[in-house]
mmCIF file of C-alpha atoms in Angstrom:
data_model
loop_
_atom_site.group_PDB
_atom_site.id
_atom_site.type_symbol
_atom_site.label_atom_id
_atom_site.label_comp_id
_atom_site.label_asym_id
_atom_site.label_seq_id
_atom_site.Cartn_x
_atom_site.Cartn_y
_atom_site.Cartn_z
ATOM 1 C CA MET A 424 17.973 -12.602 -23.346
ATOM 2 C CA GLN A 425 16.188 -13.743 -20.428
ATOM 3 C CA ASP A 426 13.608 -16.394 -20.639
ATOM 4 C CA VAL A 427 10.223 -15.141 -19.031
ATOM 5 C CA SER A 428 7.981 -17.624 -20.192
ATOM 6 C CA GLY A 429 5.752 -19.273 -17.092
ATOM 7 C CA ILE A 430 5.397 -15.764 -15.675
ATOM 8 C CA LEU A 431 3.282 -16.080 -12.498
ATOM 9 C CA LYS A 432 2.605 -12.319 -11.870
ATOM 10 C CA GLU A 433 4.268 -9.200 -12.761
ATOM 11 C CA GLY A 434 4.011 -5.281 -11.835
ATOM 12 C CA PHE A 435 5.478 -2.498 -10.146
ATOM 13 C CA LEU A 436 7.092 -2.902 -6.481
ATOM 14 C CA VAL A 437 9.000 -0.335 -4.619
ATOM 15 C CA LYS A 438 12.336 -1.986 -3.508
ATOM 16 C CA ARG A 439 14.851 -0.948 -0.843
ATOM 17 C CA GLY A 440 18.419 -0.630 -1.953
ATOM 18 C CA HIS A 441 21.139 -3.084 -0.510
ATOM 19 C CA ILE A 442 24.029 -0.683 -0.055
ATOM 20 C CA VAL A 443 22.346 2.869 0.180
ATOM 21 C CA HIS A 444 18.776 2.184 1.836
ATOM 22 C CA ASN A 445 16.829 4.216 -0.650
ATOM 23 C CA TRP A 446 13.598 3.119 -2.095
ATOM 24 C CA LYS A 447 13.277 2.459 -5.807
ATOM 25 C CA ALA A 448 10.405 1.547 -8.089
ATOM 26 C CA ARG A 449 11.257 -1.695 -10.115
ATOM 27 C CA TRP A 450 9.426 -3.924 -12.265
ATOM 28 C CA PHE A 451 9.026 -7.468 -10.747
ATOM 29 C CA VAL A 452 8.473 -10.508 -12.654
ATOM 30 C CA LEU A 453 7.572 -13.651 -10.424
ATOM 31 C CA LEU A 454 8.411 -16.953 -12.051
ATOM 32 C CA GLN A 455 8.230 -20.433 -10.528
ATOM 33 C CA ASP A 456 11.748 -20.341 -9.044
ATOM 34 C CA LYS A 457 12.852 -16.797 -8.839
ATOM 35 C CA LEU A 458 11.633 -13.003 -8.767
ATOM 36 C CA LEU A 459 13.260 -10.985 -11.338
ATOM 37 C CA TYR A 460 13.383 -6.989 -11.326
ATOM 38 C CA TYR A 461 13.984 -4.609 -13.847
ATOM 39 C CA LYS A 462 14.854 -0.932 -14.065
ATOM 40 C CA LEU A 463 12.997 1.551 -16.202
ATOM 41 C CA ASP A 464 14.468 3.725 -18.826
ATOM 42 C CA GLY A 465 12.354 6.410 -20.018
ATOM 43 C CA GLY A 466 9.021 4.693 -19.998
ATOM 44 C CA ARG A 467 10.462 1.367 -20.870
ATOM 45 C CA LYS A 468 11.409 -1.773 -18.989
ATOM 46 C CA GLU A 469 15.160 -2.236 -19.585
ATOM 47 C CA PRO A 470 15.644 -5.761 -21.518
ATOM 48 C CA SER A 471 18.134 -7.435 -18.876
ATOM 49 C CA PRO A 472 16.909 -7.887 -15.385
ATOM 50 C CA LYS A 473 18.607 -5.585 -12.649
ATOM 51 C CA GLY A 474 18.521 -8.474 -10.248
ATOM 52 C CA ARG A 475 17.003 -11.736 -9.183
ATOM 53 C CA ILE A 476 15.859 -13.329 -5.823
ATOM 54 C CA ILE A 477 15.836 -17.159 -5.876
ATOM 55 C CA LEU A 478 13.062 -18.445 -4.034
ATOM 56 C CA ASP A 479 14.203 -21.931 -3.058
ATOM 57 C CA GLY A 480 14.569 -21.921 0.873
ATOM 58 C CA CYS A 481 13.196 -18.251 0.964
ATOM 59 C CA THR A 482 11.315 -17.085 3.819
ATOM 60 C CA ILE A 483 8.392 -14.282 3.521
ATOM 61 C CA THR A 484 7.022 -12.050 6.188
ATOM 62 C CA CYS A 485 3.954 -10.262 5.540
ATOM 63 C CA PRO A 486 2.987 -7.967 7.188
ATOM 64 C CA CYS A 487 6.695 -6.565 7.790
ATOM 65 C CA LEU A 488 6.339 -4.039 10.580
ATOM 66 C CA GLU A 489 10.073 -2.911 10.490
ATOM 67 C CA TYR A 490 9.418 0.491 8.534
ATOM 68 C CA GLU A 491 6.662 2.430 10.451
ATOM 69 C CA ASN A 492 5.967 4.919 7.593
ATOM 70 C CA ARG A 493 5.680 1.906 5.243
ATOM 71 C CA PRO A 494 3.103 -0.666 6.386
ATOM 72 C CA LEU A 495 2.605 -2.280 3.060
ATOM 73 C CA VAL A 496 6.067 -3.954 2.846
ATOM 74 C CA ILE A 497 6.696 -7.734 2.286
ATOM 75 C CA LYS A 498 10.080 -8.876 3.497
ATOM 76 C CA LEU A 499 12.063 -11.805 1.677
ATOM 77 C CA LYS A 500 14.904 -13.619 3.353
ATOM 78 C CA THR A 501 16.682 -15.839 1.201
ATOM 79 C CA LYS A 502 18.679 -19.130 1.902
ATOM 80 C CA THR A 503 22.064 -17.227 2.064
ATOM 81 C CA ASN A 504 20.479 -14.431 4.594
ATOM 82 C CA THR A 505 20.129 -11.545 1.992
ATOM 83 C CA GLU A 506 16.962 -9.532 3.046
ATOM 84 C CA TYR A 507 14.679 -7.879 0.454
ATOM 85 C CA PHE A 508 12.274 -5.304 1.311
ATOM 86 C CA LEU A 509 9.406 -4.725 -1.159
ATOM 87 C CA GLU A 510 6.468 -2.507 -1.047
ATOM 88 C CA SER A 511 2.973 -2.606 -2.594
ATOM 89 C CA CYS A 512 0.780 0.327 -3.339
ATOM 90 C CA SER A 513 -2.218 -1.070 -1.485
ATOM 91 C CA ARG A 514 -3.193 -3.931 0.873
ATOM 92 C CA GLU A 515 -4.823 -5.933 -1.625
ATOM 93 C CA GLU A 516 -1.870 -5.953 -3.784
ATOM 94 C CA ARG A 517 0.513 -6.718 -0.821
ATOM 95 C CA ASP A 518 -1.719 -9.762 0.177
ATOM 96 C CA SER A 519 -1.865 -10.842 -3.496
ATOM 97 C CA TRP A 520 1.997 -10.727 -4.178
ATOM 98 C CA ALA A 521 2.643 -12.363 -0.620
ATOM 99 C CA LEU A 522 0.243 -15.060 -1.843
ATOM 100 C CA ASP A 523 1.896 -15.565 -5.226
ATOM 101 C CA ILE A 524 5.280 -15.653 -3.744
ATOM 102 C CA THR A 525 4.545 -18.061 -0.935
ATOM 103 C CA GLY A 526 2.750 -20.279 -3.513
ATOM 104 C CA ALA A 527 5.878 -20.263 -5.810
ATOM 105 C CA ILE A 528 8.323 -20.778 -2.475
ATOM 106 C CA HIS A 529 5.889 -23.771 -1.583
ATOM 107 C CA ALA A 530 5.180 -25.018 -5.075
ATOM 108 C CA GLY A 531 5.790 -28.655 -3.814
ATOM 109 C CA HIS A 532 3.517 -28.228 -0.912
ATOM 110 C CA PRO A 533 0.008 -27.743 -2.035
ATOM 111 C CA VAL A 534 -1.402 -28.200 1.693
ATOM 112 C CA GLN A 535 0.410 -25.055 2.839
ATOM 113 C CA VAL A 536 -0.737 -23.179 -0.261
ATOM 114 C CA GLN A 537 -4.539 -24.239 0.495
ATOM 115 C CA GLN A 538 -3.931 -23.135 4.126
ATOM 116 C CA LEU A 539 -2.630 -19.704 2.900
ATOM 117 C CA HIS A 540 -5.599 -19.300 0.684
ATOM 118 C CA ARG A 541 -7.981 -20.048 3.601
ATOM 119 C CA MET A 542 -6.229 -17.732 6.003
ATOM 120 C CA LYS A 543 -6.172 -14.780 3.460
ATOM 121 C CA ASN A 544 -9.706 -15.437 2.227
ATOM 122 C CA SER A 545 -11.119 -15.382 5.904
ATOM 123 C CA PHE A 546 -9.432 -11.915 6.574
ATOM 124 C CA LYS A 547 -11.443 -9.822 4.458
ATOM 125 C CA LEU A 548 -12.372 -6.007 5.303
ATOM 126 C CA PRO A 549 -16.118 -5.293 4.211
ATOM 127 C CA SER A 550 -15.818 -2.834 1.083
ATOM 128 C CA ASN A 551 -18.150 -0.379 2.792
ATOM 129 C CA ILE A 552 -15.766 0.226 5.775
ATOM 130 C CA SER A 553 -12.801 2.626 5.500
ATOM 131 C CA LEU A 554 -9.725 2.240 8.181
ATOM 132 C CA ASN A 555 -9.114 5.934 7.820
ATOM 133 C CA HIS A 556 -12.904 6.926 8.749
ATOM 134 C CA ILE A 557 -12.609 4.161 11.610
ATOM 135 C CA VAL A 558 -9.647 6.066 13.020
ATOM 136 C CA ASP A 559 -11.090 9.365 12.754
ATOM 137 C CA LYS A 560 -14.084 8.306 14.622
ATOM 138 C CA MET A 561 -11.703 6.666 17.364
ATOM 139 C CA HIS A 562 -10.250 10.050 17.821
ATOM 140 C CA ASP A 563 -13.428 11.861 18.386
ATOM 141 C CA ASN A 564 -13.445 13.767 21.603
ATOM 142 C CA SER A 565 -17.124 12.820 22.867
ATOM 143 C CA ASN A 566 -17.588 9.427 21.030
ATOM 144 C CA GLY A 567 -14.011 8.075 20.340
ATOM 145 C CA ILE A 568 -12.228 5.522 22.377
ATOM 146 C CA LYS A 569 -11.296 6.681 25.696
ATOM 147 C CA LEU A 570 -7.516 6.860 26.389
ATOM 148 C CA THR A 571 -6.253 6.131 29.757
ATOM 149 C CA SER A 572 -3.276 5.427 31.720
ATOM 150 C CA ASN A 573 -2.599 1.914 32.434
ATOM 151 C CA MET A 574 -0.102 -0.171 34.325
ATOM 152 C CA GLU A 575 1.454 -3.345 33.206
ATOM 153 C CA GLN A 576 4.400 -5.236 35.177
ATOM 154 C CA GLY A 577 5.216 -1.915 36.921
ATOM 155 C CA ASN A 578 5.069 0.273 33.890
ATOM 156 C CA THR A 579 2.687 3.183 33.212
ATOM 157 C CA TYR A 580 1.458 3.628 29.752
ATOM 158 C CA LYS A 581 -0.228 7.018 29.149
ATOM 159 C CA GLU A 582 -2.996 7.596 26.494
ATOM 160 C CA SER A 583 -3.320 3.853 26.067
ATOM 161 C CA PHE A 584 -6.549 1.453 25.658
ATOM 162 C CA THR A 585 -7.128 -2.204 26.319
ATOM 163 C CA GLY A 586 -7.738 -4.730 23.694
ATOM 164 C CA SER A 587 -11.262 -5.548 25.100
ATOM 165 C CA ALA A 588 -11.947 -1.710 25.235
ATOM 166 C CA LEU A 589 -11.201 -1.441 21.535
ATOM 167 C CA VAL A 590 -13.582 -4.741 20.649
ATOM 168 C CA ASP A 591 -16.360 -3.052 22.953
ATOM 169 C CA TRP A 592 -16.095 0.501 21.029
ATOM 170 C CA LEU A 593 -16.052 -1.187 17.561
ATOM 171 C CA ILE A 594 -19.096 -3.225 18.346
ATOM 172 C CA SER A 595 -21.001 -0.335 20.018
ATOM 173 C CA SER A 596 -20.059 1.999 17.292
ATOM 174 C CA ASN A 597 -21.629 -0.352 14.723
ATOM 175 C CA PHE A 598 -18.856 -1.166 12.716
ATOM 176 C CA VAL A 599 -19.071 -4.869 13.262
ATOM 177 C CA ALA A 600 -21.451 -7.324 14.513
ATOM 178 C CA SER A 601 -19.465 -9.734 16.605
ATOM 179 C CA ARG A 602 -16.355 -9.821 18.740
ATOM 180 C CA PHE A 603 -14.676 -12.124 16.292
ATOM 181 C CA GLU A 604 -15.162 -9.455 13.472
ATOM 182 C CA ALA A 605 -13.940 -6.662 15.917
ATOM 183 C CA VAL A 606 -10.620 -8.705 16.562
ATOM 184 C CA THR A 607 -10.189 -9.131 12.789
ATOM 185 C CA LEU A 608 -10.718 -5.294 12.248
ATOM 186 C CA ALA A 609 -8.646 -4.397 15.365
ATOM 187 C CA SER A 610 -5.882 -6.739 13.636
ATOM 188 C CA MET A 611 -6.056 -4.591 10.316
ATOM 189 C CA LEU A 612 -5.786 -1.399 12.220
ATOM 190 C CA MET A 613 -2.597 -2.739 13.776
ATOM 191 C CA GLU A 614 -1.326 -4.255 10.565
ATOM 192 C CA GLU A 615 -1.716 -0.881 8.716
ATOM 193 C CA ASN A 616 -0.048 1.103 11.470
ATOM 194 C CA PHE A 617 -2.839 3.114 12.596
ATOM 195 C CA THR A 618 -2.470 1.466 16.143
ATOM 196 C CA LYS A 619 0.311 -0.335 17.989
ATOM 197 C CA PRO A 620 0.942 -2.598 20.914
ATOM 198 C CA VAL A 621 2.426 -1.128 23.958
ATOM 199 C CA GLY A 622 3.535 -3.254 27.026
ATOM 200 C CA ALA A 623 4.565 -6.804 27.108
ATOM 201 C CA ARG A 624 1.451 -8.981 26.567
ATOM 202 C CA SER A 625 0.179 -7.400 23.298
ATOM 203 C CA THR A 626 3.605 -6.886 22.019
ATOM 204 C CA GLU A 627 4.535 -10.534 22.519
ATOM 205 C CA ALA A 628 1.162 -11.672 20.722
ATOM 206 C CA MET A 629 1.910 -9.336 17.713
ATOM 207 C CA ARG A 630 5.329 -10.945 17.299
ATOM 208 C CA ASN A 631 4.380 -14.473 17.669
ATOM 209 C CA GLY A 632 0.774 -14.834 16.642
ATOM 210 C CA ASP A 633 -0.764 -15.984 13.409
ATOM 211 C CA LEU A 634 -2.111 -13.253 11.459
ATOM 212 C CA ALA A 635 -5.566 -13.709 13.163
ATOM 213 C CA ASP A 636 -4.134 -14.302 16.622
ATOM 214 C CA GLN A 637 -2.079 -10.779 16.732
ATOM 215 C CA PHE A 638 -4.554 -8.671 18.476
ATOM 216 C CA LEU A 639 -5.842 -9.728 21.941
ATOM 217 C CA ASP A 640 -9.329 -9.171 22.944
ATOM 218 C CA ASP A 641 -8.094 -8.904 26.551
ATOM 219 C CA SER A 642 -8.301 -6.433 29.369
ATOM 220 C CA THR A 643 -4.755 -6.592 30.217
ATOM 221 C CA ALA A 644 -3.177 -6.156 26.453
ATOM 222 C CA LEU A 645 -2.572 -2.625 26.002
ATOM 223 C CA TYR A 646 -2.490 -0.533 22.610
ATOM 224 C CA THR A 647 -2.327 3.023 21.610
ATOM 225 C CA PHE A 648 -2.403 5.169 18.319
ATOM 226 C CA ALA A 649 0.750 4.829 16.335
ATOM 227 C CA GLU A 650 2.882 7.928 15.805
ATOM 228 C CA SER A 651 2.630 7.958 12.048
ATOM 229 C CA TYR A 652 -1.092 8.660 12.362
ATOM 230 C CA LYS A 653 -0.458 11.657 14.810
ATOM 231 C CA ARG A 654 1.898 13.000 12.598
ATOM 232 C CA LYS A 655 -0.003 12.843 9.540
ATOM 233 C CA LEU A 656 -2.380 15.482 11.042
ATOM 234 C CA SER A 657 0.337 17.973 12.402
ATOM 235 C CA SER A 658 -0.008 21.235 10.393
ATOM 236 C CA ARG A 659 -3.109 23.112 9.684
ATOM 237 C CA GLU A 660 -2.591 23.502 6.123
ATOM 238 C CA GLU A 661 -2.260 19.603 5.733
ATOM 239 C CA LEU A 662 -5.357 19.187 7.743
ATOM 240 C CA HIS A 663 -6.992 21.424 5.507
ATOM 241 C CA LEU A 664 -5.802 19.451 2.440
ATOM 242 C CA HIS A 665 -6.615 16.337 4.249
ATOM 243 C CA ILE A 666 -10.183 17.192 5.126
ATOM 244 C CA LEU A 667 -11.217 18.410 1.722
ATOM 245 C CA GLU A 668 -9.234 16.761 -1.235
ATOM 246 C CA LEU A 669 -8.103 13.548 0.625
ATOM 247 C CA SER A 670 -11.598 12.866 2.305
ATOM 248 C CA GLY A 671 -13.059 11.148 -0.654
ATOM 249 C CA THR A 672 -13.778 7.341 -0.815
ATOM 250 C CA ILE A 673 -10.758 5.569 -2.331
ATOM 251 C CA VAL A 674 -12.068 4.111 -5.496
ATOM 252 C CA LYS A 675 -8.857 2.891 -7.303
ATOM 253 C CA GLN A 676 -5.112 3.032 -6.655
ATOM 254 C CA GLY A 677 -2.097 1.489 -8.363
ATOM 255 C CA TYR A 678 1.502 2.316 -9.516
ATOM 256 C CA LEU A 679 1.515 4.057 -13.262
ATOM 257 C CA VAL A 680 4.119 5.775 -14.782
ATOM 258 C CA LYS A 681 3.861 9.570 -15.305
ATOM 259 C CA GLN A 682 5.638 11.994 -17.779
ATOM 260 C CA GLY A 683 6.940 15.283 -15.658
ATOM 261 C CA HIS A 684 5.586 18.445 -16.988
ATOM 262 C CA LYS A 685 9.012 20.386 -16.950
ATOM 263 C CA ARG A 686 11.640 17.779 -17.734
ATOM 264 C CA LYS A 687 9.462 15.416 -19.393
ATOM 265 C CA ASN A 688 11.131 12.478 -17.775
ATOM 266 C CA TRP A 689 8.922 9.269 -16.772
ATOM 267 C CA LYS A 690 8.535 8.354 -13.049
ATOM 268 C CA VAL A 691 6.502 5.647 -11.393
ATOM 269 C CA ARG A 692 3.959 7.103 -9.106
ATOM 270 C CA ARG A 693 1.366 5.759 -6.888
ATOM 271 C CA PHE A 694 -2.014 7.082 -8.303
ATOM 272 C CA VAL A 695 -5.061 7.175 -5.699
ATOM 273 C CA LEU A 696 -8.473 7.958 -7.246
ATOM 274 C CA ARG A 697 -10.997 9.327 -4.697
ATOM 275 C CA ALA A 698 -14.680 9.949 -5.119
ATOM 276 C CA ASP A 699 -16.927 12.522 -3.455
ATOM 277 C CA PRO A 700 -15.098 14.851 -3.891
ATOM 278 C CA ALA A 701 -13.568 13.422 -7.225
ATOM 279 C CA PHE A 702 -9.896 13.750 -6.983
ATOM 280 C CA LEU A 703 -6.822 11.840 -8.680
ATOM 281 C CA HIS A 704 -3.561 12.423 -6.513
ATOM 282 C CA TYR A 705 -0.380 11.039 -7.215
ATOM 283 C CA TYR A 706 2.453 10.250 -4.617
ATOM 284 C CA ASP A 707 6.283 9.461 -5.099
ATOM 285 C CA PRO A 708 6.420 5.935 -3.637
ATOM 286 C CA THR A 709 10.301 6.270 -2.890
ATOM 287 C CA LYS A 710 9.553 9.018 -0.261
ATOM 288 C CA GLU A 711 8.912 8.455 3.314
ATOM 289 C CA GLU A 712 5.953 11.012 3.909
ATOM 290 C CA ASN A 713 2.426 9.911 2.770
ATOM 291 C CA ARG A 714 1.677 13.099 1.247
ATOM 292 C CA PRO A 715 0.608 13.703 -2.539
ATOM 293 C CA VAL A 716 3.195 15.343 -4.837
ATOM 294 C CA GLY A 717 0.457 16.448 -6.974
ATOM 295 C CA GLY A 718 -3.207 16.035 -7.860
ATOM 296 C CA PHE A 719 -6.429 17.557 -9.363
ATOM 297 C CA SER A 720 -9.917 17.678 -9.437
ATOM 298 C CA LEU A 721 -11.596 15.507 -12.012
ATOM 299 C CA ARG A 722 -14.596 17.772 -12.475
ATOM 300 C CA GLY A 723 -14.544 18.829 -16.245
ATOM 301 C CA CYS A 724 -11.664 16.840 -17.074
ATOM 302 C CA LEU A 725 -11.303 14.598 -20.428
ATOM 303 C CA VAL A 726 -9.620 11.223 -20.297
ATOM 304 C CA SER A 727 -8.511 9.223 -23.393
ATOM 305 C CA ALA A 728 -6.482 6.353 -24.783
ATOM 306 C CA LEU A 729 -3.520 7.279 -27.039
ATOM 307 C CA GLU A 730 -2.675 5.371 -30.047
ATOM 308 C CA ASP A 731 -0.057 2.554 -29.488
ATOM 309 C CA ASN A 732 1.607 3.158 -33.029
ATOM 310 C CA GLY A 733 4.408 5.778 -32.979
ATOM 311 C CA VAL A 734 4.873 8.429 -30.188
ATOM 312 C CA PRO A 735 1.992 10.614 -29.812
ATOM 313 C CA THR A 736 2.273 14.574 -29.865
ATOM 314 C CA GLY A 737 3.301 15.809 -26.279
ATOM 315 C CA VAL A 738 5.027 12.642 -25.305
ATOM 316 C CA LYS A 739 8.858 12.495 -24.924
ATOM 317 C CA GLY A 740 10.947 9.699 -24.535
ATOM 318 C CA ASN A 741 11.128 6.005 -25.268
ATOM 319 C CA VAL A 742 7.742 4.955 -24.034
ATOM 320 C CA GLN A 743 6.086 1.541 -24.766
ATOM 321 C CA GLY A 744 2.584 1.988 -25.403
ATOM 322 C CA ASN A 745 -0.576 1.672 -23.108
ATOM 323 C CA LEU A 746 -0.561 5.455 -22.648
ATOM 324 C CA PHE A 747 -3.458 7.565 -21.721
ATOM 325 C CA LYS A 748 -4.084 11.437 -21.371
ATOM 326 C CA ILE A 749 -6.009 13.494 -18.857
ATOM 327 C CA ILE A 750 -6.638 17.037 -19.714
ATOM 328 C CA THR A 751 -7.931 19.073 -16.787
ATOM 329 C CA LYS A 752 -10.528 21.955 -16.644
ATOM 330 C CA ASN A 753 -7.529 24.524 -16.572
ATOM 331 C CA ASP A 754 -5.891 22.643 -19.835
ATOM 332 C CA ILE A 755 -3.065 20.897 -18.032
ATOM 333 C CA HIS A 756 -2.229 17.865 -20.115
ATOM 334 C CA TYR A 757 -1.149 14.886 -17.862
ATOM 335 C CA TYR A 758 0.475 11.811 -19.824
ATOM 336 C CA ILE A 759 0.297 8.521 -18.165
ATOM 337 C CA GLN A 760 1.428 4.958 -19.008
ATOM 338 C CA ALA A 761 -0.308 1.756 -17.531
ATOM 339 C CA SER A 762 1.440 -1.562 -17.659
ATOM 340 C CA SER A 763 -1.156 -3.373 -20.071
ATOM 341 C CA LYS A 764 -3.810 -2.388 -22.157
ATOM 342 C CA ALA A 765 -6.446 -3.950 -19.723
ATOM 343 C CA GLU A 766 -5.129 -1.803 -16.819
ATOM 344 C CA ARG A 767 -5.209 1.179 -19.005
ATOM 345 C CA ALA A 768 -9.002 0.551 -19.800
ATOM 346 C CA GLN A 769 -9.860 0.069 -16.204
ATOM 347 C CA TRP A 770 -8.403 3.366 -15.251
ATOM 348 C CA ILE A 771 -9.999 5.361 -17.928
ATOM 349 C CA GLU A 772 -13.296 3.746 -17.236
ATOM 350 C CA ALA A 773 -12.933 4.572 -13.502
ATOM 351 C CA ILE A 774 -11.924 8.347 -14.065
ATOM 352 C CA LYS A 775 -14.653 8.850 -16.696
ATOM 353 C CA ARG A 776 -17.278 7.822 -14.003
ATOM 354 C CA LEU A 777 -16.073 10.732 -11.942
ATOM 355 C CA THR A 778 -15.845 13.378 -14.346
#
C-alpha cells in the first residue's frame, strides 16, 4: 500500500491522456517529491495510484495557453520531457495548485517560493468584479471598446484594439482606478482567454513576459476578442439560457461526484452555484464545450447531509461517505459526494442560503 503521509494537497483535477488525448477526472495527491493520481471506481478512490509525476527537475507553466477552450490548465514537464496537462475547476484552484506544486519543486529554495507568493498575492481580482460582466460591457455597441483596423509591420488586423485603448476604456468605465490596476485586469482577461494578442509586439510580450508584464499598455500592441468568447454566444437558444440561468453571480464552484439519474453510475462534475437567479449547474469537465450538462433552480429546494454509516436509500455503488442530497421543487433527487466532511458542510451551507 502506498505511503501517503505528508500530503501537501489533494483534490480533483482533469488530466489529459498520454496516448489518446482525451481528458479524464483524477484524484491528485501532492507529496513533497511527487504528484500521485488515482482513478475513481464507483464513488471510491482506487487503493493504488494510476500514475505518478516525479517533481524533481520538473518545470511548471501556469497559465498554460495551449488549449483555447481550457484556460485553467497547468502544464508540468518532467526531467525526462514527459508533459502533463492538468485542468482545475476555477482560477483560484488553479493558482493554489500551481503555488503548492511550485513550492514542492523548489522546496530547497525558499527564496523562490517567497517570490512566487508575493507575485500571486499582488495579482488579485477584486471580488465585486466579474470578468464575464466586463467582457459583456466591452461588447456593448454604444459604450463598449471600439474595434478598428490596425496595421503592424505591413499586416492589417481587423476588429482589434490597442493595449492603451483597453487600459483607457477600463479606467473610463470605472472598473479600475489606475493604469497599473487596468494592466492587471487586462492581463487577467487575456489569461482567462477572453482576449488574445494579435501581431508581433503583443504576442512576444505574452510569451516572454512575467505574469504582470504580459499585457502592454501601449498604442502599438494589438489585441482582439478570443474566438472562444464569440463561439459561446452563437445560437439564440444558448443566448437565452446564458442570459437567464447563467447570468447570476458565481458564489461557489468546484469538482464534486454525482450519481447519474438513469444508470446510477458516479461521475466527477464541475458544479457552479450562482445567485440572482439562484441556480446550480453542473458541467462535464472531460468535454471541450463550456455548456452545462444539467442544472436546476434552487427555489424551493431541500438540501441535507446523508449519514456516513451504511449506504443510504437511493444511493447505488461503492461510495465512501461525505454524501448530501438535494431534492428540487419538482421532487427530483440529486445524490452528490464531496471529498471531505468540511467540503460537504460548505456546499450545504452555500446552497441553503439560496433556497
